[in-house]
XYZ file of C-alpha atoms in Angstrom:
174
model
C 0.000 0.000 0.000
C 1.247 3.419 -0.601
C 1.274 5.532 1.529
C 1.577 9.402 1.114
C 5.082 10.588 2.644
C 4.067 13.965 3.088
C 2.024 15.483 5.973
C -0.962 17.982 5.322
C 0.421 21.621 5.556
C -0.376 23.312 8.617
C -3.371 26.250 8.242
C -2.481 29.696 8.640
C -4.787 29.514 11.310
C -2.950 27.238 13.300
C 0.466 29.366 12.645
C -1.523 32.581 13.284
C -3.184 31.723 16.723
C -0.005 30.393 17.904
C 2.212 33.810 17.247
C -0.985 35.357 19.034
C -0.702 33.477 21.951
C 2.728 33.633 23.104
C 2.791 37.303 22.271
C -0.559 37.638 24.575
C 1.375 35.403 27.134
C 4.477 37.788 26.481
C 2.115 40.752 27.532
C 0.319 39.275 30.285
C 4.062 38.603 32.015
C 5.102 41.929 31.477
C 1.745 43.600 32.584
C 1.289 41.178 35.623
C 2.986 43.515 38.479
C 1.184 46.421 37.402
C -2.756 44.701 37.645
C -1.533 41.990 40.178
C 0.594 43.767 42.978
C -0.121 40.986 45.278
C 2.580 39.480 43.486
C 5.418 42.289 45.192
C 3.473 42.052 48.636
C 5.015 39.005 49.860
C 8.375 40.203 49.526
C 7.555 44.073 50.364
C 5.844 42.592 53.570
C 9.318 40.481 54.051
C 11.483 43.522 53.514
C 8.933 45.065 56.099
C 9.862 42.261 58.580
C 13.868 41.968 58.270
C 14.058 45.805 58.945
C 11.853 45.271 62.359
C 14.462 42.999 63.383
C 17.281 44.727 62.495
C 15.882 47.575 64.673
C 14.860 44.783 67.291
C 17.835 43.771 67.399
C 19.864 47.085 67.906
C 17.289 47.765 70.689
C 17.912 44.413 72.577
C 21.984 45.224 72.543
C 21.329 48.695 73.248
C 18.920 47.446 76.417
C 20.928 44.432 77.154
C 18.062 42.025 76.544
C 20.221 38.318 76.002
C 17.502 36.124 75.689
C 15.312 38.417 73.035
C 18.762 38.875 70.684
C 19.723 35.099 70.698
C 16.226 34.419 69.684
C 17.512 36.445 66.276
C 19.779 33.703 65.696
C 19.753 29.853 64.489
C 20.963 27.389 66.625
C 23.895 26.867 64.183
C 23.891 30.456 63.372
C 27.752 32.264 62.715
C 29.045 35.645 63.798
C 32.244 36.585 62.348
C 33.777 39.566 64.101
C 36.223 42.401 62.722
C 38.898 41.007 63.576
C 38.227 37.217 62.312
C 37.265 35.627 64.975
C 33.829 33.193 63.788
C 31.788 32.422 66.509
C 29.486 29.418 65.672
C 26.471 28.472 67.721
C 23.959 29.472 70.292
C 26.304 28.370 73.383
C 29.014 30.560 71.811
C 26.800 33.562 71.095
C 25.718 33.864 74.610
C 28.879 34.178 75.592
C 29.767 36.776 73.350
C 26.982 38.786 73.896
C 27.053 38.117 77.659
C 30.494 39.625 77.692
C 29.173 42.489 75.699
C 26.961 43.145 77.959
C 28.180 43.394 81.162
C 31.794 45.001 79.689
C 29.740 47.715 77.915
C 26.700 50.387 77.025
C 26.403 50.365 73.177
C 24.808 53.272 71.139
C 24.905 51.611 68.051
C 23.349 52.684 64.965
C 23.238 51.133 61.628
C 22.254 52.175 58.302
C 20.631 49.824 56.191
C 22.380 50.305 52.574
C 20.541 46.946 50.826
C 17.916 44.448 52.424
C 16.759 41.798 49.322
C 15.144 38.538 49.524
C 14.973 35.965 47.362
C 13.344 32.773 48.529
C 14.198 31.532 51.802
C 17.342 33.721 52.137
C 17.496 37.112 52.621
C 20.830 39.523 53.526
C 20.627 43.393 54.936
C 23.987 45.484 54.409
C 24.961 48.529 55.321
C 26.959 50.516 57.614
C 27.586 51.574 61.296
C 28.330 53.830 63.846
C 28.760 52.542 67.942
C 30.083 54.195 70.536
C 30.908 51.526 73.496
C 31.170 53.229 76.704
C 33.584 51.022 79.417
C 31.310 50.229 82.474
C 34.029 49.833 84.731
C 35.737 53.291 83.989
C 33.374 55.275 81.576
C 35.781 55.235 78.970
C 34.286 55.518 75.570
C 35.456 54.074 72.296
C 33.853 54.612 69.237
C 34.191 52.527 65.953
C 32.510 52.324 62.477
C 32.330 50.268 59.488
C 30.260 47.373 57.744
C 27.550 44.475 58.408
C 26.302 41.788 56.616
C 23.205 40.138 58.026
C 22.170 36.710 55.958
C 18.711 35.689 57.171
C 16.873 32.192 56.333
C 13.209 31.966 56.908
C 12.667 28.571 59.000
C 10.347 26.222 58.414
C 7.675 28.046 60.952
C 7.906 31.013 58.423
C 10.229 33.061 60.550
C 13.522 34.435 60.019
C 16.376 33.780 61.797
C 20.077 34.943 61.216
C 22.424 32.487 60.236
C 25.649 34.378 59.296
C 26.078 37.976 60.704
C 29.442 39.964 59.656
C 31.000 43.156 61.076
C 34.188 44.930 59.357
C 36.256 47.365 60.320
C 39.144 48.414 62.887
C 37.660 46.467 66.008
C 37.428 49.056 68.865
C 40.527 48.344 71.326
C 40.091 46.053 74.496
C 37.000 44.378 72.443
């Protein structure tokens, strides 16, 4: 039997409502933030939430709240100091901040430069300003320079740091 070895062309139809369609598709993408803008909500709302804890945060030091900052952190979380020192863990982070603490009054300030998200990971950098004042003898020392905060949202929807940076000259006696 033969058997034709050609297939029927395709209509112009066909090729027609298929250019349509991606370019419609094409549009919708590009129009979607501007009719949807639930879409940017989540991550406005998470933007939102980081800088409350930042500021959280900054009050707790500042107030000398222990428990309330090492809630902040994961239980594996990693602070790496100015001058290279990388504290790992919860244990080790309440002794660093415990030392903090009782050695000094903070008035520290940052200055958010860039907070993005992008899934479950987020990271706030910018710079600061603290002046530490010496309990013992009222001595002040001041220091500036950069942070890095990486943040992971955990499985409760929360976010907890997991990898917090400071640069700079480390203050002397710290």
């Amino acid at each position: 039997m033969n058997v034709p070895s050609t297939l029927p062309a395709k209509s112009a139809l066909f090729s027609c409502s298929r250019r349509a369609t991606t370019a419609f598709l094409a549009f919708a993408t590009i129009l979607a933030p501007t009719f949807c803008p639930t879409a940017a909500a989540p991550q406005a709302s998470t933007i939102v939430t980081l800088a409350k804890i930042r500021q959280a945060w900054v009050y707790d030091l500042r107030t000398k709240q222990l428990e309330p900052i090492l809630k902040f952190y994961a239980p594996d979380a990693v602070f790496l100091q100015p001058n290279g020192e990388r504290i790992t863990g919860t244990a080790a982070l309440r002794n660093l901040f415990q030392t903090i603490m009782a050695t000094f009054h903070s008035d520290l300030t940052l200055h958010s430069q860039n907070l993005e998200t992008s899934g479950d990971l987020a990271y706030d950098s910018g710079d600061f300003q603290e002046t530490l004042t010496t309990i013992a003898t009222g001595a002040k020392i001041t220091s500036k320079g950069s942070y890095i905060i990486i943040f992971k949202r955990q499985p409760n929807g929360s976010w907890q740091i997991v990898q917090h940076v400071w640069t700079g000259t480390p203050p002397p006696g710290t």
